[in-house]
Amino acid sequence: KKLKRLEEIVDKLENSELDIEETLELFQEGMKLGRESRKMLDEIEIKINKVLSVDEKGNVLTEQIDE
């Protein structure tokens, strides 16, 4: 949902003739969505790294993931 909205914003900014206020509002919304998406991806990456950890002997290590 957020990614779809971000794509819409990028398309509007690239392909529309907007006034400066509309451009600024869309830019700010896009930056907010980008930050939120980055945070979510960082959290997912941490969880994946916990699941995919391997010790020096090649044994898979698992760790409890707190939700």
Tab-separated table of C-alpha atoms in Angstrom:
chain	number	residue	atom	x	y	z
A	1	LYS	CA	0.000	0.000	0.000
A	2	LYS	CA	2.759	2.444	0.943
A	3	LEU	CA	4.890	1.406	-1.995
A	4	LYS	CA	1.980	1.908	-4.387
A	5	ARG	CA	1.384	5.401	-3.008
A	6	LEU	CA	5.090	6.193	-3.275
A	7	GLU	CA	5.054	5.103	-6.920
A	8	GLU	CA	2.052	7.375	-7.558
A	9	ILE	CA	3.855	10.313	-5.980
A	10	VAL	CA	7.000	9.744	-8.042
A	11	ASP	CA	4.922	9.514	-11.209
A	12	LYS	CA	3.106	12.756	-10.426
A	13	LEU	CA	6.328	14.573	-9.620
A	14	GLU	CA	7.990	13.343	-12.803
A	15	ASN	CA	5.092	13.687	-15.228
A	16	SER	CA	2.836	16.486	-14.013
A	17	GLU	CA	3.031	20.217	-14.058
A	18	LEU	CA	2.255	20.958	-10.432
A	19	ASP	CA	2.460	24.239	-8.636
A	20	ILE	CA	5.139	24.663	-6.002
A	21	GLU	CA	2.795	23.955	-3.073
A	22	GLU	CA	1.507	20.702	-4.564
A	23	THR	CA	5.049	19.670	-5.397
A	24	LEU	CA	6.225	20.357	-1.850
A	25	GLU	CA	3.295	18.475	-0.291
A	26	LEU	CA	3.880	15.441	-2.497
A	27	PHE	CA	7.621	15.555	-1.850
A	28	GLN	CA	7.082	15.661	1.924
A	29	GLU	CA	4.597	12.786	1.783
A	30	GLY	CA	7.020	10.784	-0.350
A	31	MET	CA	9.890	11.398	2.064
A	32	LYS	CA	7.734	10.265	4.997
A	33	LEU	CA	6.671	7.109	3.172
A	34	GLY	CA	10.279	6.447	2.203
A	35	ARG	CA	11.472	6.729	5.807
A	36	GLU	CA	8.676	4.455	7.050
A	37	SER	CA	9.434	1.881	4.363
A	38	ARG	CA	13.177	1.989	5.109
A	39	LYS	CA	12.496	1.429	8.822
A	40	MET	CA	10.248	-1.532	8.053
A	41	LEU	CA	12.863	-3.055	5.715
A	42	ASP	CA	15.594	-2.602	8.334
A	43	GLU	CA	13.454	-4.426	10.911
A	44	ILE	CA	12.770	-7.263	8.469
A	45	GLU	CA	16.480	-7.539	7.652
A	46	ILE	CA	17.320	-7.933	11.357
A	47	LYS	CA	14.756	-10.724	11.694
A	48	ILE	CA	16.067	-12.510	8.589
A	49	ASN	CA	19.651	-12.278	9.851
A	50	LYS	CA	18.591	-13.854	13.144
A	51	VAL	CA	16.974	-16.753	11.317
A	52	LEU	CA	19.854	-17.279	8.855
A	53	SER	CA	22.764	-17.187	11.291
A	54	VAL	CA	25.312	-20.015	10.907
A	55	ASP	CA	28.067	-20.979	13.332
A	56	GLU	CA	31.676	-21.786	12.384
A	57	LYS	CA	30.763	-25.476	11.818
A	58	GLY	CA	27.967	-24.587	9.409
A	59	ASN	CA	25.161	-25.314	11.845
A	60	VAL	CA	22.108	-23.114	11.498
A	61	LEU	CA	21.529	-21.006	14.570
A	62	THR	CA	18.076	-19.832	15.405
A	63	GLU	CA	17.153	-17.109	17.784
A	64	GLN	CA	13.797	-16.233	19.295
A	65	ILE	CA	12.289	-13.334	17.385
A	66	ASP	CA	10.308	-11.001	19.584
A	67	GLU	CA	7.266	-9.457	17.958
